[in-house]
Amino acid sequence: MAEENSACAKGFVDSSIHVDVKDYYGKVLKKTSDLKSNACVAPAQPIPAFIRQALKKVHPEVTARYYGCGLVVPECLEGCRILDLGSGSGRDVYMLSELVGEKGHVTGIDMTEDQLDVARTYVDYHTKEFGFKKPNVSFVQGYIEALTEAGLEKSSFDIIISNCVVNLSPDKKRVLAEAYSVLKDGGELYFSDVYSSGRITEEIKNHKVLWGECIGGALWWKDLLQLAEEVGFSPPHLVTATVITVDNKELQDILGDFKFVSATYRLFKVPKGATKPCQVIYNGSITGVEDSFQFDTQFTFKVDEVVEVDGEVATILTHSRFREDFTFQPQGGPRESCGVKPKAGTVDPFQLVLQLGKQQPGSATGGCCSTPSACCK
């Protein structure tokens, strides 16, 4: 791709990649069936009833212009302030707006005006559909590499989600750094994206269709671990992964032996090394996962079961919106004999796909807590 840049609002430099992506998603793609791979299509998966009902209320035109690679719905949402990176037509924004409730708020940011036009058209429609007195959503034109330049305040969001968008950025470290900046302390970046089995070639990176299809910009999964650490996030926790297929022979020939997966990770903005290993007991208060809460590939918390966690996970649980959903006790406590040791986990999405032996949902789905006090404040 050409390296020419054009200036845009408030000093951010709009690269040729941004121009190509805006053209692809604003003019080339008109509906989901126009895609040439399943990288940006959510695989079929069981969806909790309350999320399914929220999705049904989203306007058909908004849904038709949706190109995500998973269902990005973290747990414990009621009352939260959420930011959707690359919100596109606004499907996830509107679905989440009902889950956070009138006391919560969802902001979508996208650089493609054509997509934003679709999203903004239906603000009043969804406000009435959800029975709210006033809108709890807003849409911002801007770049995911320049959130503060787009007017988003630092330390202002409880959760950031992203659905098959980070791979479209030529500067992924800057995306993570901006996300870290606008998250509150204890906040979470929960995102589904495309990852490669190795660092991809320049030929693949420079292919406009492959970039637009979320493959040309795919990050080697090991580089995510490094970038997250450099920015300040806690180590990424892998939630789930599924194989990506490319049915176009011409594109497959260019890709060669590279493999690709859609994977969902969760990263937290929490203190480093501040908490000792301990035992935790999940109290079952999160709507949609009352009996069992799958945090990642290693930890699944069953209600009233004592589970041993390391210091890093203990820090996340005690400093995040999940803190009121757990009881904490030091190792060696009165219920020590009942403690469940976690299974071996993995952060390698390709290893997880092999373990599963079949394609799985693009992400875990959860919902909002039973009370706002147990979620976001």
Tab-separated table of C-alpha atoms in Angstrom:
chain	number	residue	atom	x	y	z
A	1	MET	CA	0.000	0.000	0.000
A	2	ALA	CA	1.088	3.539	-0.582
A	3	GLU	CA	2.572	5.356	2.364
A	4	GLU	CA	0.995	8.744	1.712
A	5	ASN	CA	-0.727	10.295	4.702
A	6	SER	CA	-3.391	12.964	4.958
A	7	ALA	CA	-3.998	15.170	7.954
A	8	CYS	CA	-7.220	14.791	9.886
A	9	ALA	CA	-8.884	16.393	12.866
A	10	LYS	CA	-6.822	17.394	15.856
A	11	GLY	CA	-3.493	16.281	14.455
A	12	PHE	CA	-3.951	12.537	13.922
A	13	VAL	CA	-2.368	11.365	10.664
A	14	ASP	CA	-4.756	9.387	8.472
A	15	SER	CA	-2.713	6.698	6.698
A	16	SER	CA	-3.506	5.126	3.333
A	17	ILE	CA	-4.601	2.023	5.254
A	18	HIS	CA	-7.313	4.048	6.984
A	19	VAL	CA	-8.445	5.405	3.612
A	20	ASP	CA	-8.606	1.901	2.130
A	21	VAL	CA	-10.512	0.505	5.117
A	22	LYS	CA	-13.030	3.360	5.053
A	23	ASP	CA	-13.572	2.736	1.344
A	24	TYR	CA	-13.946	-1.036	1.843
A	25	TYR	CA	-16.443	-0.804	4.695
A	26	GLY	CA	-18.213	2.291	3.458
A	27	LYS	CA	-18.505	1.581	-0.269
A	28	VAL	CA	-17.421	-1.958	-1.222
A	29	LEU	CA	-19.289	-3.895	1.482
A	30	LYS	CA	-23.023	-3.335	1.496
A	31	LYS	CA	-24.094	-6.460	3.406
A	32	THR	CA	-22.559	-9.367	5.297
A	33	SER	CA	-22.779	-11.688	2.284
A	34	ASP	CA	-20.275	-9.490	0.430
A	35	LEU	CA	-17.452	-10.751	2.683
A	36	LYS	CA	-14.950	-13.217	1.188
A	37	SER	CA	-13.992	-15.035	4.411
A	38	ASN	CA	-15.646	-15.888	7.714
A	39	ALA	CA	-13.152	-13.720	9.621
A	40	CYS	CA	-15.694	-10.960	10.132
A	41	VAL	CA	-18.822	-13.057	10.507
A	42	ALA	CA	-20.015	-14.228	13.905
A	43	PRO	CA	-20.237	-18.047	13.928
A	44	ALA	CA	-23.474	-19.712	14.957
A	45	GLN	CA	-23.564	-20.134	18.725
A	46	PRO	CA	-25.992	-20.441	21.585
A	47	ILE	CA	-26.908	-17.002	22.884
A	48	PRO	CA	-28.461	-16.388	26.317
A	49	ALA	CA	-32.130	-15.492	26.069
A	50	PHE	CA	-31.835	-11.930	27.412
A	51	ILE	CA	-29.077	-11.117	24.922
A	52	ARG	CA	-31.046	-12.737	22.111
A	53	GLN	CA	-34.028	-10.573	22.978
A	54	ALA	CA	-31.885	-7.418	22.914
A	55	LEU	CA	-30.492	-8.373	19.500
A	56	LYS	CA	-33.986	-8.910	18.130
A	57	LYS	CA	-34.830	-5.308	18.967
A	58	VAL	CA	-31.953	-3.924	16.882
A	59	HIS	CA	-33.182	-2.401	13.618
A	60	PRO	CA	-32.734	-4.750	10.594
A	61	GLU	CA	-30.659	-2.239	8.599
A	62	VAL	CA	-28.210	-1.879	11.491
A	63	THR	CA	-27.861	-5.669	11.725
A	64	ALA	CA	-27.431	-6.048	7.964
A	65	ARG	CA	-24.373	-3.758	8.036
A	66	TYR	CA	-22.707	-5.668	10.897
A	67	TYR	CA	-19.276	-7.233	10.194
A	68	GLY	CA	-18.027	-8.439	13.603
A	69	CYS	CA	-16.142	-11.696	14.244
A	70	GLY	CA	-17.831	-12.738	17.471
A	71	LEU	CA	-20.473	-11.866	20.001
A	72	VAL	CA	-18.606	-9.528	22.319
A	73	VAL	CA	-20.669	-9.419	25.484
A	74	PRO	CA	-18.667	-9.523	28.721
A	75	GLU	CA	-20.356	-10.242	32.020
A	76	CYS	CA	-21.663	-7.749	34.598
A	77	LEU	CA	-22.794	-4.756	32.572
A	78	GLU	CA	-25.630	-2.978	34.344
A	79	GLY	CA	-24.843	0.671	35.018
A	80	CYS	CA	-21.527	0.502	33.157
A	81	ARG	CA	-19.998	3.044	30.789
A	82	ILE	CA	-18.892	1.106	27.714
A	83	LEU	CA	-16.869	2.126	24.661
A	84	ASP	CA	-17.118	0.158	21.406
A	85	LEU	CA	-14.022	0.538	19.232
A	86	GLY	CA	-14.937	0.507	15.559
A	87	SER	CA	-18.659	0.427	16.251
A	88	GLY	CA	-19.643	0.423	12.579
A	89	SER	CA	-23.397	0.417	12.033
A	90	GLY	CA	-23.964	0.287	15.804
A	91	ARG	CA	-25.355	-3.229	16.281
A	92	ASP	CA	-23.292	-4.004	19.380
A	93	VAL	CA	-23.785	-0.477	20.749
A	94	TYR	CA	-27.558	-0.790	20.608
A	95	MET	CA	-27.618	-4.332	21.966
A	96	LEU	CA	-25.389	-3.325	24.879
A	97	SER	CA	-27.397	-0.148	25.501
A	98	GLU	CA	-30.316	-2.236	26.693
A	99	LEU	CA	-28.068	-4.443	28.845
A	100	VAL	CA	-26.417	-1.514	30.665
A	101	GLY	CA	-29.821	0.053	31.305
A	102	GLU	CA	-30.797	3.706	31.550
A	103	LYS	CA	-28.148	4.371	34.213
A	104	GLY	CA	-25.409	3.091	31.923
A	105	HIS	CA	-24.075	4.526	28.666
A	106	VAL	CA	-22.541	3.109	25.487
A	107	THR	CA	-20.325	5.132	23.152
A	108	GLY	CA	-19.405	3.950	19.682
A	109	ILE	CA	-16.410	5.344	17.803
A	110	ASP	CA	-15.772	4.723	14.123
A	111	MET	CA	-13.805	6.416	11.375
A	112	THR	CA	-16.260	5.536	8.583
A	113	GLU	CA	-18.935	8.167	8.098
A	114	ASP	CA	-21.097	5.857	5.967
A	115	GLN	CA	-21.339	3.406	8.856
A	116	LEU	CA	-21.931	6.164	11.405
A	117	ASP	CA	-24.738	7.559	9.267
A	118	VAL	CA	-26.542	4.225	9.562
A	119	ALA	CA	-25.975	4.088	13.326
A	120	ARG	CA	-27.099	7.651	14.036
A	121	THR	CA	-30.249	7.261	11.962
A	122	TYR	CA	-31.729	4.870	14.510
A	123	VAL	CA	-30.922	6.482	17.879
A	124	ASP	CA	-34.520	7.561	18.503
A	125	TYR	CA	-35.847	4.246	17.194
A	126	HIS	CA	-33.884	2.234	19.767
A	127	THR	CA	-34.578	4.652	22.618
A	128	LYS	CA	-38.296	4.005	22.103
A	129	GLU	CA	-37.779	0.280	21.449
A	130	PHE	CA	-35.981	-0.168	24.776
A	131	GLY	CA	-38.472	2.018	26.650
A	132	PHE	CA	-35.904	4.596	27.743
A	133	LYS	CA	-36.809	8.213	28.503
A	134	LYS	CA	-33.686	9.486	26.751
A	135	PRO	CA	-30.886	7.977	24.642
A	136	ASN	CA	-28.042	6.229	26.470
A	137	VAL	CA	-25.842	5.954	23.385
A	138	SER	CA	-23.608	8.313	21.445
A	139	PHE	CA	-21.578	7.910	18.272
A	140	VAL	CA	-18.248	9.647	17.651
A	141	GLN	CA	-16.337	10.022	14.402
A	142	GLY	CA	-12.711	9.288	15.110
A	143	TYR	CA	-9.864	6.810	15.132
A	144	ILE	CA	-9.210	4.011	17.580
A	145	GLU	CA	-5.572	5.127	17.642
A	146	ALA	CA	-6.620	8.610	18.807
A	147	LEU	CA	-9.432	8.268	21.347
A	148	THR	CA	-8.543	11.303	23.432
A	149	GLU	CA	-8.137	13.442	20.295
A	150	ALA	CA	-11.697	12.423	19.387
A	151	GLY	CA	-12.867	13.983	22.648
A	152	LEU	CA	-13.101	10.886	24.850
A	153	GLU	CA	-11.968	11.563	28.417
A	154	LYS	CA	-9.183	9.682	30.129
A	155	SER	CA	-10.199	7.180	32.842
A	156	SER	CA	-13.875	7.466	31.884
A	157	PHE	CA	-14.943	3.957	30.787
A	158	ASP	CA	-15.574	0.778	32.782
A	159	ILE	CA	-15.334	-1.526	29.771
A	160	ILE	CA	-14.034	-1.273	26.224
A	161	ILE	CA	-15.167	-3.803	23.648
A	162	SER	CA	-14.020	-4.334	20.100
A	163	ASN	CA	-15.304	-6.755	17.512
A	164	CYS	CA	-12.915	-7.629	14.681
A	165	VAL	CA	-11.506	-4.086	14.424
A	166	VAL	CA	-8.069	-3.834	16.058
A	167	ASN	CA	-6.555	-5.866	13.192
A	168	LEU	CA	-7.619	-3.081	10.801
A	169	SER	CA	-5.274	-0.601	12.497
A	170	PRO	CA	-1.679	-0.171	11.283
A	171	ASP	CA	-0.581	0.839	14.825
A	172	LYS	CA	-1.943	-1.732	17.264
A	173	LYS	CA	0.272	-0.663	20.160
A	174	ARG	CA	-1.188	2.841	19.952
A	175	VAL	CA	-4.710	1.353	19.945
A	176	LEU	CA	-3.948	-0.552	23.161
A	177	ALA	CA	-2.291	2.486	24.735
A	178	GLU	CA	-5.287	4.712	23.954
A	179	ALA	CA	-7.663	2.080	25.328
A	180	TYR	CA	-5.604	1.885	28.529
A	181	SER	CA	-5.716	5.662	28.822
A	182	VAL	CA	-9.510	6.039	28.655
A	183	LEU	CA	-10.257	3.040	30.908
A	184	LYS	CA	-10.944	3.633	34.574
A	185	ASP	CA	-8.704	1.890	37.117
A	186	GLY	CA	-10.001	-1.669	37.297
A	187	GLY	CA	-11.475	-1.366	33.792
A	188	GLU	CA	-11.424	-4.073	31.165
A	189	LEU	CA	-10.654	-4.326	27.452
A	190	TYR	CA	-12.724	-7.289	26.223
A	191	PHE	CA	-12.298	-7.885	22.521
A	192	SER	CA	-12.639	-10.399	19.747
A	193	ASP	CA	-10.140	-10.194	16.915
A	194	VAL	CA	-8.189	-12.096	14.276
A	195	TYR	CA	-4.772	-13.586	15.044
A	196	SER	CA	-2.196	-15.328	12.874
A	197	SER	CA	0.053	-18.324	13.493
A	198	GLY	CA	3.144	-16.196	12.777
A	199	ARG	CA	4.193	-12.721	11.688
A	200	ILE	CA	2.602	-12.331	8.280
A	201	THR	CA	4.430	-11.270	5.123
A	202	GLU	CA	4.474	-7.836	3.535
A	203	GLU	CA	2.614	-9.285	0.525
A	204	ILE	CA	-0.298	-10.226	2.766
A	205	LYS	CA	-0.182	-6.908	4.642
A	206	ASN	CA	-0.243	-4.945	1.394
A	207	HIS	CA	-3.226	-6.810	-0.074
A	208	LYS	CA	-6.187	-4.431	0.192
A	209	VAL	CA	-8.888	-7.105	0.149
A	210	LEU	CA	-7.135	-9.263	2.752
A	211	TRP	CA	-6.695	-6.201	4.972
A	212	GLY	CA	-10.331	-5.276	4.572
A	213	GLU	CA	-11.310	-8.883	5.338
A	214	CYS	CA	-9.549	-8.579	8.737
A	215	ILE	CA	-6.751	-10.960	7.724
A	216	GLY	CA	-4.024	-8.751	6.227
A	217	GLY	CA	-3.629	-6.874	9.501
A	218	ALA	CA	-3.874	-9.884	11.804
A	219	LEU	CA	-1.458	-9.794	14.730
A	220	TRP	CA	0.684	-12.773	15.641
A	221	TRP	CA	-0.892	-13.829	18.919
A	222	LYS	CA	2.447	-13.782	20.768
A	223	ASP	CA	2.903	-10.125	19.846
A	224	LEU	CA	-0.353	-9.324	21.646
A	225	LEU	CA	1.156	-10.599	24.890
A	226	GLN	CA	4.189	-8.349	24.424
A	227	LEU	CA	2.238	-5.242	23.424
A	228	ALA	CA	-0.190	-5.609	26.327
A	229	GLU	CA	2.705	-5.745	28.787
A	230	GLU	CA	4.432	-2.734	27.230
A	231	VAL	CA	1.247	-0.647	27.472
A	232	GLY	CA	0.576	-1.589	31.100
A	233	PHE	CA	-2.278	-4.077	30.910
A	234	SER	CA	-2.429	-7.255	32.944
A	235	PRO	CA	-1.451	-10.382	30.974
A	236	PRO	CA	-4.157	-11.228	28.398
A	237	HIS	CA	-6.660	-13.917	29.384
A	238	LEU	CA	-7.939	-16.058	26.518
A	239	VAL	CA	-11.691	-16.709	26.627
A	240	THR	CA	-12.260	-18.723	23.463
A	241	ALA	CA	-11.166	-19.161	19.851
A	242	THR	CA	-12.467	-20.495	16.547
A	243	VAL	CA	-10.842	-21.295	13.198
A	244	ILE	CA	-11.106	-18.848	10.301
A	245	THR	CA	-11.602	-20.227	6.808
A	246	VAL	CA	-10.970	-18.514	3.466
A	247	ASP	CA	-12.961	-20.085	0.650
A	248	ASN	CA	-11.505	-17.874	-2.064
A	249	LYS	CA	-8.708	-19.855	-3.810
A	250	GLU	CA	-6.849	-16.790	-5.057
A	251	LEU	CA	-6.661	-15.373	-1.539
A	252	GLN	CA	-5.781	-18.755	-0.030
A	253	ASP	CA	-2.813	-19.080	-2.417
A	254	ILE	CA	-1.475	-15.747	-1.169
A	255	LEU	CA	-1.894	-16.801	2.474
A	256	GLY	CA	0.080	-20.028	1.983
A	257	ASP	CA	0.704	-21.939	5.213
A	258	PHE	CA	-0.440	-19.174	7.568
A	259	LYS	CA	-3.345	-20.099	9.814
A	260	PHE	CA	-5.830	-17.689	11.350
A	261	VAL	CA	-8.223	-17.753	14.277
A	262	SER	CA	-10.809	-15.453	15.760
A	263	ALA	CA	-10.080	-15.196	19.474
A	264	THR	CA	-11.516	-13.311	22.421
A	265	TYR	CA	-9.154	-11.941	25.086
A	266	ARG	CA	-9.728	-9.896	28.222
A	267	LEU	CA	-7.162	-7.390	29.491
A	268	PHE	CA	-7.465	-5.401	32.720
A	269	LYS	CA	-6.085	-2.092	33.978
A	270	VAL	CA	-5.109	-3.141	37.500
A	271	PRO	CA	-2.086	-2.724	39.813
A	272	LYS	CA	0.888	-4.997	39.308
A	273	GLY	CA	1.910	-7.516	41.976
A	274	ALA	CA	-0.250	-6.051	44.723
A	275	THR	CA	-2.230	-9.133	45.759
A	276	LYS	CA	-1.196	-12.520	47.113
A	277	PRO	CA	-2.687	-15.807	45.907
A	278	CYS	CA	-5.941	-16.564	47.674
A	279	GLN	CA	-9.156	-18.530	47.581
A	280	VAL	CA	-12.324	-17.087	46.060
A	281	ILE	CA	-15.968	-18.082	46.234
A	282	TYR	CA	-18.342	-16.974	43.482
A	283	ASN	CA	-21.719	-15.895	44.891
A	284	GLY	CA	-23.743	-16.407	41.702
A	285	SER	CA	-24.924	-12.798	41.407
A	286	ILE	CA	-24.119	-12.172	37.717
A	287	THR	CA	-27.160	-12.411	35.481
A	288	GLY	CA	-26.847	-15.049	32.792
A	289	VAL	CA	-24.051	-16.957	34.544
A	290	GLU	CA	-25.631	-17.518	37.958
A	291	ASP	CA	-24.496	-21.144	38.253
A	292	SER	CA	-21.100	-20.971	36.580
A	293	PHE	CA	-18.948	-18.053	35.388
A	294	GLN	CA	-16.268	-18.853	32.795
A	295	PHE	CA	-13.623	-16.187	33.307
A	296	ASP	CA	-11.136	-17.623	30.797
A	297	THR	CA	-9.762	-20.966	29.589
A	298	GLN	CA	-8.286	-21.680	33.031
A	299	PHE	CA	-10.826	-20.412	35.536
A	300	THR	CA	-14.496	-21.339	35.635
A	301	PHE	CA	-16.108	-20.298	38.897
A	302	LYS	CA	-19.051	-22.386	40.072
A	303	VAL	CA	-21.401	-20.863	42.607
A	304	ASP	CA	-20.379	-21.434	46.250
A	305	GLU	CA	-17.282	-23.423	45.229
A	306	VAL	CA	-13.912	-22.483	46.734
A	307	VAL	CA	-11.291	-21.947	44.018
A	308	GLU	CA	-7.593	-21.219	44.417
A	309	VAL	CA	-6.394	-18.288	42.289
A	310	ASP	CA	-2.946	-16.841	41.738
A	311	GLY	CA	-2.019	-13.305	42.711
A	312	GLU	CA	-2.615	-11.883	39.251
A	313	VAL	CA	-6.206	-13.182	39.003
A	314	ALA	CA	-6.820	-12.205	42.628
A	315	THR	CA	-5.770	-8.655	41.743
A	316	ILE	CA	-8.189	-8.560	38.817
A	317	LEU	CA	-11.123	-9.848	40.848
A	318	THR	CA	-10.496	-7.513	43.787
A	319	HIS	CA	-9.932	-4.365	41.692
A	320	SER	CA	-12.507	-4.784	38.912
A	321	ARG	CA	-16.292	-4.644	38.638
A	322	PHE	CA	-16.365	-8.308	39.759
A	323	ARG	CA	-15.198	-7.545	43.295
A	324	GLU	CA	-18.680	-7.708	44.834
A	325	ASP	CA	-19.491	-10.991	43.107
A	326	PHE	CA	-16.843	-12.917	45.072
A	327	THR	CA	-15.890	-13.663	48.654
A	328	PHE	CA	-12.146	-13.647	49.257
A	329	GLN	CA	-10.172	-15.539	51.873
A	330	PRO	CA	-6.440	-16.136	52.307
A	331	GLN	CA	-4.935	-19.486	51.490
A	332	GLY	CA	-5.088	-21.693	54.534
A	333	GLY	CA	-8.502	-20.316	55.480
A	334	PRO	CA	-11.257	-22.295	57.185
A	335	ARG	CA	-12.407	-23.876	53.907
A	336	GLU	CA	-8.932	-24.761	52.681
A	337	SER	CA	-9.732	-28.442	52.350
A	338	CYS	CA	-12.549	-27.647	49.910
A	339	GLY	CA	-10.367	-25.545	47.575
A	340	VAL	CA	-10.483	-26.444	43.882
A	341	LYS	CA	-7.212	-26.119	42.004
A	342	PRO	CA	-7.674	-24.567	38.551
A	343	LYS	CA	-7.068	-26.606	35.423
A	344	ALA	CA	-4.155	-25.765	33.156
A	345	GLY	CA	-5.012	-22.773	31.010
A	346	THR	CA	-3.617	-21.431	27.745
A	347	VAL	CA	-3.220	-18.064	26.072
A	348	ASP	CA	-2.417	-19.708	22.698
A	349	PRO	CA	-5.627	-19.603	20.607
A	350	PHE	CA	-4.325	-22.225	18.178
A	351	GLN	CA	-3.653	-24.632	21.039
A	352	LEU	CA	-7.152	-23.972	22.353
A	353	VAL	CA	-8.702	-24.752	18.958
A	354	LEU	CA	-6.836	-28.070	18.932
A	355	GLN	CA	-8.019	-28.830	22.459
A	356	LEU	CA	-11.617	-28.113	21.581
A	357	GLY	CA	-11.376	-30.289	18.490
A	358	LYS	CA	-14.100	-28.324	16.785
A	359	GLN	CA	-15.118	-24.736	16.197
A	360	GLN	CA	-16.503	-22.946	19.205
A	361	PRO	CA	-18.294	-19.608	19.644
A	362	GLY	CA	-16.278	-16.514	18.861
A	363	SER	CA	-16.606	-15.279	22.423
A	364	ALA	CA	-18.182	-15.974	25.732
A	365	THR	CA	-21.403	-14.196	26.477
A	366	GLY	CA	-22.560	-12.962	29.789
A	367	GLY	CA	-24.799	-10.171	30.852
A	368	CYS	CA	-25.492	-7.637	33.509
A	369	CYS	CA	-25.354	-8.099	37.218
A	370	SER	CA	-28.483	-8.467	39.274
A	371	THR	CA	-27.850	-5.091	40.912
A	372	PRO	CA	-25.966	-2.035	39.671
A	373	SER	CA	-23.981	-1.852	42.919
A	374	ALA	CA	-22.289	-5.117	42.074
A	375	CYS	CA	-21.218	-3.869	38.679
A	376	CYS	CA	-20.221	-0.408	37.584
A	377	LYS	CA	-20.487	2.773	39.594
